PDB file of C-alpha atoms and ligand atoms in Angstrom:
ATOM      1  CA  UNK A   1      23.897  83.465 -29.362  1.00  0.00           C
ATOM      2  CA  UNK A   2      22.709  81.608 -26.181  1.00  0.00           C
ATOM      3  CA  UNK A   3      22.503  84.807 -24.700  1.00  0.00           C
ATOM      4  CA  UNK A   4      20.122  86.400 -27.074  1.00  0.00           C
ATOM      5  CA  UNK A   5      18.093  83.348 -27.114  1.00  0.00           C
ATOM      6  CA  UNK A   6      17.906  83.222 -23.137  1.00  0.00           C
ATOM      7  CA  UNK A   7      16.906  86.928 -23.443  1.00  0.00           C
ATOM      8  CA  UNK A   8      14.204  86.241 -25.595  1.00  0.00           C
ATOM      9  CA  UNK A   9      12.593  83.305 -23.741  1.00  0.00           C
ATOM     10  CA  UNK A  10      12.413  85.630 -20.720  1.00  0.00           C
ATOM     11  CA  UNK A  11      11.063  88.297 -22.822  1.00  0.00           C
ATOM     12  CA  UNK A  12       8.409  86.509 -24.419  1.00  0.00           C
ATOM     13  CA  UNK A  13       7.846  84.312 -21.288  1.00  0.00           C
ATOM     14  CA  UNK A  14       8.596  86.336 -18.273  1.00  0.00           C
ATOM     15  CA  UNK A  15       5.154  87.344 -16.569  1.00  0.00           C
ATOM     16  CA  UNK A  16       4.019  90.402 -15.977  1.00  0.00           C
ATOM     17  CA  UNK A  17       7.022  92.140 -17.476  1.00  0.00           C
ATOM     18  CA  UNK A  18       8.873  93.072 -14.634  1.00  0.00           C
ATOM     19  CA  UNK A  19      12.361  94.383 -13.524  1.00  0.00           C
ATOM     20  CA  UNK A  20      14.198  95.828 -16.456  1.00  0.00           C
ATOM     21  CA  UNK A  21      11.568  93.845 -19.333  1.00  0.00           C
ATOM     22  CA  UNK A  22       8.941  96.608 -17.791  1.00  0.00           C
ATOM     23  CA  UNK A  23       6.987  98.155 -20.427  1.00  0.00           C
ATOM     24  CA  UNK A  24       4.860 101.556 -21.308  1.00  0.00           C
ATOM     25  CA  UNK A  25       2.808 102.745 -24.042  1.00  0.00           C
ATOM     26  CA  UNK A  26       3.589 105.850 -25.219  1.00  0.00           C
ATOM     27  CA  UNK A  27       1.823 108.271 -27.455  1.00  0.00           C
ATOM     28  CA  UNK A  28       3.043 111.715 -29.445  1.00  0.00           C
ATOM     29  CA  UNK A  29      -0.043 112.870 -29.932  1.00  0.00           C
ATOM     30  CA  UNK A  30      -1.051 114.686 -32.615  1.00  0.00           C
ATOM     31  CA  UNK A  31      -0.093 118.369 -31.983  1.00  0.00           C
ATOM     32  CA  UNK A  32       3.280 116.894 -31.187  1.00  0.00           C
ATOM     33  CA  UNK A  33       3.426 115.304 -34.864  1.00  0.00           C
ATOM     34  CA  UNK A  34       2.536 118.818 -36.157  1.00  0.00           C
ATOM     35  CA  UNK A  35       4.675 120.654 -34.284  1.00  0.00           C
ATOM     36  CA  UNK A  36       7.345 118.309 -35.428  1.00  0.00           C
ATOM     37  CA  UNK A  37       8.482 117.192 -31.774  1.00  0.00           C
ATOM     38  CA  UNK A  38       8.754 113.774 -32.748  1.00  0.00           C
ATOM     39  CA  UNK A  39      12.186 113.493 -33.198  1.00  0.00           C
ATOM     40  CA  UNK A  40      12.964 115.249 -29.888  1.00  0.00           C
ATOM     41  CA  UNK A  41      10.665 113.378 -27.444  1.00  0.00           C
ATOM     42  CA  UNK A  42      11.581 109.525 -28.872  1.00  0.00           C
ATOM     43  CA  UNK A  43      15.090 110.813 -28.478  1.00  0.00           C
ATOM     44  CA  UNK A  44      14.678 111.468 -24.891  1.00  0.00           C
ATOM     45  CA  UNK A  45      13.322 108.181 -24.118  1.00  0.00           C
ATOM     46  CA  UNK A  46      16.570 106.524 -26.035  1.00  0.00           C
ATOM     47  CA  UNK A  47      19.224 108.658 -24.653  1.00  0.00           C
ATOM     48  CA  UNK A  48      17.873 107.613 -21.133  1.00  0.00           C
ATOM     49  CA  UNK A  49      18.367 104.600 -21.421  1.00  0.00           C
ATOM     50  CA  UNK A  50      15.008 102.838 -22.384  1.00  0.00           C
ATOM     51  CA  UNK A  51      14.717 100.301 -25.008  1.00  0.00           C
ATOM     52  CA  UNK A  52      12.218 100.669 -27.953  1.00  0.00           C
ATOM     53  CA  UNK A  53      10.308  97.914 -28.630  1.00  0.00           C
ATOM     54  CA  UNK A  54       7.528  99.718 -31.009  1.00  0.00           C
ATOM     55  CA  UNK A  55       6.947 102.444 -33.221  1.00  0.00           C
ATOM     56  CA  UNK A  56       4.088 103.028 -35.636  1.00  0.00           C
ATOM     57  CA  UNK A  57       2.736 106.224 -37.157  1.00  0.00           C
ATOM     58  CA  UNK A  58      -1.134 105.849 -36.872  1.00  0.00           C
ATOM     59  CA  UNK A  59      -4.131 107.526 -37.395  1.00  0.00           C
ATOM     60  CA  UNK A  60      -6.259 106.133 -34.144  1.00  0.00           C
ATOM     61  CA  UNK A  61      -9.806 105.199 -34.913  1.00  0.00           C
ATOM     62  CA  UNK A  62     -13.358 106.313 -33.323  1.00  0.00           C
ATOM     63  CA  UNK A  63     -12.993 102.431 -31.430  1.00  0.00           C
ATOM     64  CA  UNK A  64      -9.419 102.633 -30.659  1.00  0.00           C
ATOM     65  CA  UNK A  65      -9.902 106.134 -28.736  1.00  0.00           C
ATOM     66  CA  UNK A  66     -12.563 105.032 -27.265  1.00  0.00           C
ATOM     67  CA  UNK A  67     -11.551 102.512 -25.685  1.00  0.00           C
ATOM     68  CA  UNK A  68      -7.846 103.865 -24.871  1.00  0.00           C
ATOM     69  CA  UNK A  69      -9.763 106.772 -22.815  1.00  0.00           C
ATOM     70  CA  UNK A  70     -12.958 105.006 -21.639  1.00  0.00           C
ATOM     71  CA  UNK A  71     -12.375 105.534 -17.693  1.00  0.00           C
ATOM     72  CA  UNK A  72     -12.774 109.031 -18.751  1.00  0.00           C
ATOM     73  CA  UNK A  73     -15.505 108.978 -20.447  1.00  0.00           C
ATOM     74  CA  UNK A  74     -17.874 111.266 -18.205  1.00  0.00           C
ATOM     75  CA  UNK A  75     -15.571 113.564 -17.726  1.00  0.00           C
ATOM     76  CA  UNK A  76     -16.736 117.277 -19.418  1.00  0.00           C
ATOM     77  CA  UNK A  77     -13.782 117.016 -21.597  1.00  0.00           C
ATOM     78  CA  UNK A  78     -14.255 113.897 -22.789  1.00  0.00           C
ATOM     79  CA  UNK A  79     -15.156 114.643 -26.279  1.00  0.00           C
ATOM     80  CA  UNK A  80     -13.224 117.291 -26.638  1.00  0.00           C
ATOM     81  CA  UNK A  81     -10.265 114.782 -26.102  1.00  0.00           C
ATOM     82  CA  UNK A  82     -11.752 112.104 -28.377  1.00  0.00           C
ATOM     83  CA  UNK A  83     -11.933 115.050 -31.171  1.00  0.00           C
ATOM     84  CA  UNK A  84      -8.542 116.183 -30.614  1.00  0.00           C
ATOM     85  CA  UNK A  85      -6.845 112.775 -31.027  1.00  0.00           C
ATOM     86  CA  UNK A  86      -8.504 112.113 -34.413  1.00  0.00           C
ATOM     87  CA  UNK A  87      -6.707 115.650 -35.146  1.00  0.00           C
ATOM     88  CA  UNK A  88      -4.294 113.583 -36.772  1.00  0.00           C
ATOM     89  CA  UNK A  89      -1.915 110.435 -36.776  1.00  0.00           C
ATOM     90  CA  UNK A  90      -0.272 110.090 -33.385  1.00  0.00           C
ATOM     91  CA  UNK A  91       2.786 108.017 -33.051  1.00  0.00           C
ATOM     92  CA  UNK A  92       2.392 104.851 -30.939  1.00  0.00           C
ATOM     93  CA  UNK A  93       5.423 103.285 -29.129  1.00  0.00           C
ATOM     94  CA  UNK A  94       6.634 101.128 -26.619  1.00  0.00           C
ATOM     95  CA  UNK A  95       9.472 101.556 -24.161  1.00  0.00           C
ATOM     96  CA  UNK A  96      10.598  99.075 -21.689  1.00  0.00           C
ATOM     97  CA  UNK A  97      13.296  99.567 -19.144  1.00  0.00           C
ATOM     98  CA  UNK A  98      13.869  99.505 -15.305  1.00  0.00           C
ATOM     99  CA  UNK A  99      10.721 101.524 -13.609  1.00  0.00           C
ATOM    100  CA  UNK A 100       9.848 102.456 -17.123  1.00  0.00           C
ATOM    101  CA  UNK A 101       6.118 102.990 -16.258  1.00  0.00           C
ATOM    102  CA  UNK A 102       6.889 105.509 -13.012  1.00  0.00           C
ATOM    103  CA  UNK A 103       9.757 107.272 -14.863  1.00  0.00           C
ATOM    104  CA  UNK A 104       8.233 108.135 -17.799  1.00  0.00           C
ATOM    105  CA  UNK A 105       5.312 109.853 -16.533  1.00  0.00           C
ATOM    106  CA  UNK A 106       7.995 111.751 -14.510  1.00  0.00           C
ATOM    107  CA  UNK A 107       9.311 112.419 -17.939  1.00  0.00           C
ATOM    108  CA  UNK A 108       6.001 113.389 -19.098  1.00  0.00           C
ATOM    109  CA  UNK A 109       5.291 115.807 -16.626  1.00  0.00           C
ATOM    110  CA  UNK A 110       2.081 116.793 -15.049  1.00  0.00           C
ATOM    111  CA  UNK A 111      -1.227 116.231 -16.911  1.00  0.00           C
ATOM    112  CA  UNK A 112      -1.809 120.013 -17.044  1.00  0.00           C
ATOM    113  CA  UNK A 113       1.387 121.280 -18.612  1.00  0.00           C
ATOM    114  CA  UNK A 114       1.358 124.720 -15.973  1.00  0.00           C
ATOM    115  CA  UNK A 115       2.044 122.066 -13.153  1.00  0.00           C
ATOM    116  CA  UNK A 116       4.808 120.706 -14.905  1.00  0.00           C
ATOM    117  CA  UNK A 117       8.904 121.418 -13.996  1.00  0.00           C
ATOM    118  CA  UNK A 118      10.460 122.540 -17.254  1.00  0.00           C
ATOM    119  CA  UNK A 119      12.761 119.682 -18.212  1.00  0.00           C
ATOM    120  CA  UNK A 120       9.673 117.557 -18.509  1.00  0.00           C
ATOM    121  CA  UNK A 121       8.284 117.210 -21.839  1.00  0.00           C
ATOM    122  CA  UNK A 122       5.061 119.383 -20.912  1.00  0.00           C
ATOM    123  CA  UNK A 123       7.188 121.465 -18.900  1.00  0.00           C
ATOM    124  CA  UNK A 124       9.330 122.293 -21.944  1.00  0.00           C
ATOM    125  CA  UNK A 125       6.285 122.213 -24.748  1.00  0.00           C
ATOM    126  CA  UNK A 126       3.425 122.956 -24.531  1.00  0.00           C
ATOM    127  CA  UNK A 127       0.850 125.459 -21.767  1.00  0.00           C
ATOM    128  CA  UNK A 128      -2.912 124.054 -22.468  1.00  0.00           C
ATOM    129  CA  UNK A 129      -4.083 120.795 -20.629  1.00  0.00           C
ATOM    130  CA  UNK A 130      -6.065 119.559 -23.907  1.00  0.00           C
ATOM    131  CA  UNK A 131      -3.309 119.680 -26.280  1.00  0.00           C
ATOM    132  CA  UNK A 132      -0.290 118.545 -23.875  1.00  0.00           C
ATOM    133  CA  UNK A 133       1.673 116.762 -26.667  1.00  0.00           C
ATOM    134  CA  UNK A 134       2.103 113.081 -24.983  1.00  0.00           C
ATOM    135  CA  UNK A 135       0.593 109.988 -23.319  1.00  0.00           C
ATOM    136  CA  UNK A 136       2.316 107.444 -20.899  1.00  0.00           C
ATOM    137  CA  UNK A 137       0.410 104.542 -19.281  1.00  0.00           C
ATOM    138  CA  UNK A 138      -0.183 105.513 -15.470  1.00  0.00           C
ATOM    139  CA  UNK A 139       0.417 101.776 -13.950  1.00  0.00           C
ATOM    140  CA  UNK A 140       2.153  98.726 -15.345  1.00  0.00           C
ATOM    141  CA  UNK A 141      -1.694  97.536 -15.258  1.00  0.00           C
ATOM    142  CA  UNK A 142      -2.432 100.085 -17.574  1.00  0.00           C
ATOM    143  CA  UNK A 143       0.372  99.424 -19.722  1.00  0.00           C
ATOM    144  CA  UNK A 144      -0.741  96.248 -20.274  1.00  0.00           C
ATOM    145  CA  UNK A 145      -4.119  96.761 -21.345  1.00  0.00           C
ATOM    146  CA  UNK A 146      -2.782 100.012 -23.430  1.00  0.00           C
ATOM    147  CA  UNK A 147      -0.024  97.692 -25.351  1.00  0.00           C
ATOM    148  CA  UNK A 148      -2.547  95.214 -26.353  1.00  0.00           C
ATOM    149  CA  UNK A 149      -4.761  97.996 -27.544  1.00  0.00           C
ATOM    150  CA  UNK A 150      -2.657  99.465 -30.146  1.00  0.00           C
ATOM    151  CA  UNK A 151      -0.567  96.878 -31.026  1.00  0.00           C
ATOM    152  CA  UNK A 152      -0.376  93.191 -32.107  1.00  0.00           C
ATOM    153  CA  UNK A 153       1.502  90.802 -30.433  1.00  0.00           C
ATOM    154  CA  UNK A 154       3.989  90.485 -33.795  1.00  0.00           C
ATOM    155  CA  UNK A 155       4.610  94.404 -33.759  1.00  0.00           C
ATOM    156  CA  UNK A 156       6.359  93.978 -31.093  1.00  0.00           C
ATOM    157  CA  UNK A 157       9.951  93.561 -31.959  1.00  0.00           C
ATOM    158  CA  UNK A 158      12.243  91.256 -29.786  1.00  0.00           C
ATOM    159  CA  UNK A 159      15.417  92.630 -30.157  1.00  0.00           C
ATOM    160  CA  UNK A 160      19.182  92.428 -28.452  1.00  0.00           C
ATOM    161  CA  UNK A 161      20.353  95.769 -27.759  1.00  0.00           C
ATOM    162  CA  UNK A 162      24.095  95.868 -27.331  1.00  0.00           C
ATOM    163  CA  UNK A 163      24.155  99.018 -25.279  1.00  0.00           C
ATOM    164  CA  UNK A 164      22.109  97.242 -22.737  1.00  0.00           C
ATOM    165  CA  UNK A 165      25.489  96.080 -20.057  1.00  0.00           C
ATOM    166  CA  UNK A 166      26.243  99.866 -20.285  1.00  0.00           C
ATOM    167  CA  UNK A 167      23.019 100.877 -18.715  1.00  0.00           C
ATOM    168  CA  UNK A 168      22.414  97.920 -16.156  1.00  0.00           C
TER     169      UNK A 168
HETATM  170  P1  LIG B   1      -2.693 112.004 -18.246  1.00  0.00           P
HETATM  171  O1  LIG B   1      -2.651 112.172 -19.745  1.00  0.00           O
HETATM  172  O2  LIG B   1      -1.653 112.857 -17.569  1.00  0.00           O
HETATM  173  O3  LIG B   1      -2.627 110.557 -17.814  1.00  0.00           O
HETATM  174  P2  LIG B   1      -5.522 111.904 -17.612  1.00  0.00           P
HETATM  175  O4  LIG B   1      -5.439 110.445 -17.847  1.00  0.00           O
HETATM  176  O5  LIG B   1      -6.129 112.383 -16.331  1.00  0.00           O
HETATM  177  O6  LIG B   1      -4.085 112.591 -17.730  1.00  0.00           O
HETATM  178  O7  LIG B   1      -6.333 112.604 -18.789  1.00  0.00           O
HETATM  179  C1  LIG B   1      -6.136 112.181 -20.122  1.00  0.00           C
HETATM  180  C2  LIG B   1      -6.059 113.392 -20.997  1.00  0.00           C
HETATM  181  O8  LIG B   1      -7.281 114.116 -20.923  1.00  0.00           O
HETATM  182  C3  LIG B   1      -4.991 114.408 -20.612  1.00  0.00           C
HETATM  183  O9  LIG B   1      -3.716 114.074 -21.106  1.00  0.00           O
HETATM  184  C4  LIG B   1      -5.519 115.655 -21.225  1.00  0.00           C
HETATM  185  C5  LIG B   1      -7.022 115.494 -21.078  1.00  0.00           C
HETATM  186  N1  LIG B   1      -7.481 116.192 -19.876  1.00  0.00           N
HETATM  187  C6  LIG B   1      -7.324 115.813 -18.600  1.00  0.00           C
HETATM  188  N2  LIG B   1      -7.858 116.706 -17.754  1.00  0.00           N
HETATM  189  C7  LIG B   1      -8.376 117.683 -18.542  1.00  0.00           C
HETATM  190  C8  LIG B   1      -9.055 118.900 -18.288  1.00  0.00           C
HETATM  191  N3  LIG B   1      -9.322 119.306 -17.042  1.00  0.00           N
HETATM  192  N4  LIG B   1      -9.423 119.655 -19.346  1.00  0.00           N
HETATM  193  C9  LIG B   1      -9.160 119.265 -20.613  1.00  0.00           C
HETATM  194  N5  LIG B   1      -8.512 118.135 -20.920  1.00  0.00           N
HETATM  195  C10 LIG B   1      -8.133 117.359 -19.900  1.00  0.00           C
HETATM  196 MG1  LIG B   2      -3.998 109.028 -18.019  1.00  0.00          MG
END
């Protein structure tokens, strides 16, 4: 008991989440959800090791996308990309783990799904750059502001995961 409570005092007051209370925002985007990959890629984040802290179908509106790819914004693509993420609902998450920002994009694969090793998710699903199946946060910066766009501070759940001594 004085475990879990220490565990969530330095969850909900560590700053910066660092070390293994890192976190990521992650996004199956919609061709994913279609394509009924869901299952498959949050499994892959669980089985190595990462801890879920949120989950939420949504669909992701005009102000939310926006904003989630603004530094982007005059790129040619750009609305192509807003248009293809109000395809349908894409399913929000948080991981958090040890290097979780840096090893999930390794996860993830490169941005343009040719470039990426099969055994990454893009590697292993999907060929065209706009409809590469998944978002991670590029930078624990990023993270940040990317957690506290799609979710509120209550969705995220605080949990004690007893697996956790067999992975650190
Ligand atoms: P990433 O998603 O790997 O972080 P990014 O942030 O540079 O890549 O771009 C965001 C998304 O924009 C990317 O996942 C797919 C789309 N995109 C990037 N480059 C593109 C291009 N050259 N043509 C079409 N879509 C592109
Ligand atoms: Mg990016």
């Amino acid at each position: 008991m004085i475990c879990f409570f220490l565990s969530l005092f330095s969850q909900v007051f560590q700053s910066g989440w660092t070390g293994v209370n890192e976190r990521t925002f992650i996004a199956i985007k919609p061709d994913a959800v279609q394509r009924k990959l869901v299952g498959e890629i949050v499994q892959r984040f669980e089985r190595k090791g990462f801890k879920l802290v949120a989950l939420k179908l949504v669909q992701a509106s005009e102000d939310l996308r926006m904003d989630h790819y603004w530094d982007l914004r005059n790129k040619p693509f750009f609305s192509g990309l807003i248009h293809y993420m109000r395809s349908g609902p894409v399913v929000a998450m948080v991981w958090q783990g040890l290097n979780v920002v840096k090893t999930a994009r390794t996860m993830l694969g490169e941005t343009n799904p040719a470039e990426s090793l099969p055994g990454t998710i893009r590697g292993d699903y999907c060929v065209d750059v706009g409809r590469n199946v998944i978002h991670g946060s590029d930078s624990v910066p990023s993270a940040q502001k990317e957690i506290s766009l799609w979710f509120k501070p209550h969705e995220l759940q605080l949990w004690e995961r007893n697996s956790t001594p067999w992975i650190y």
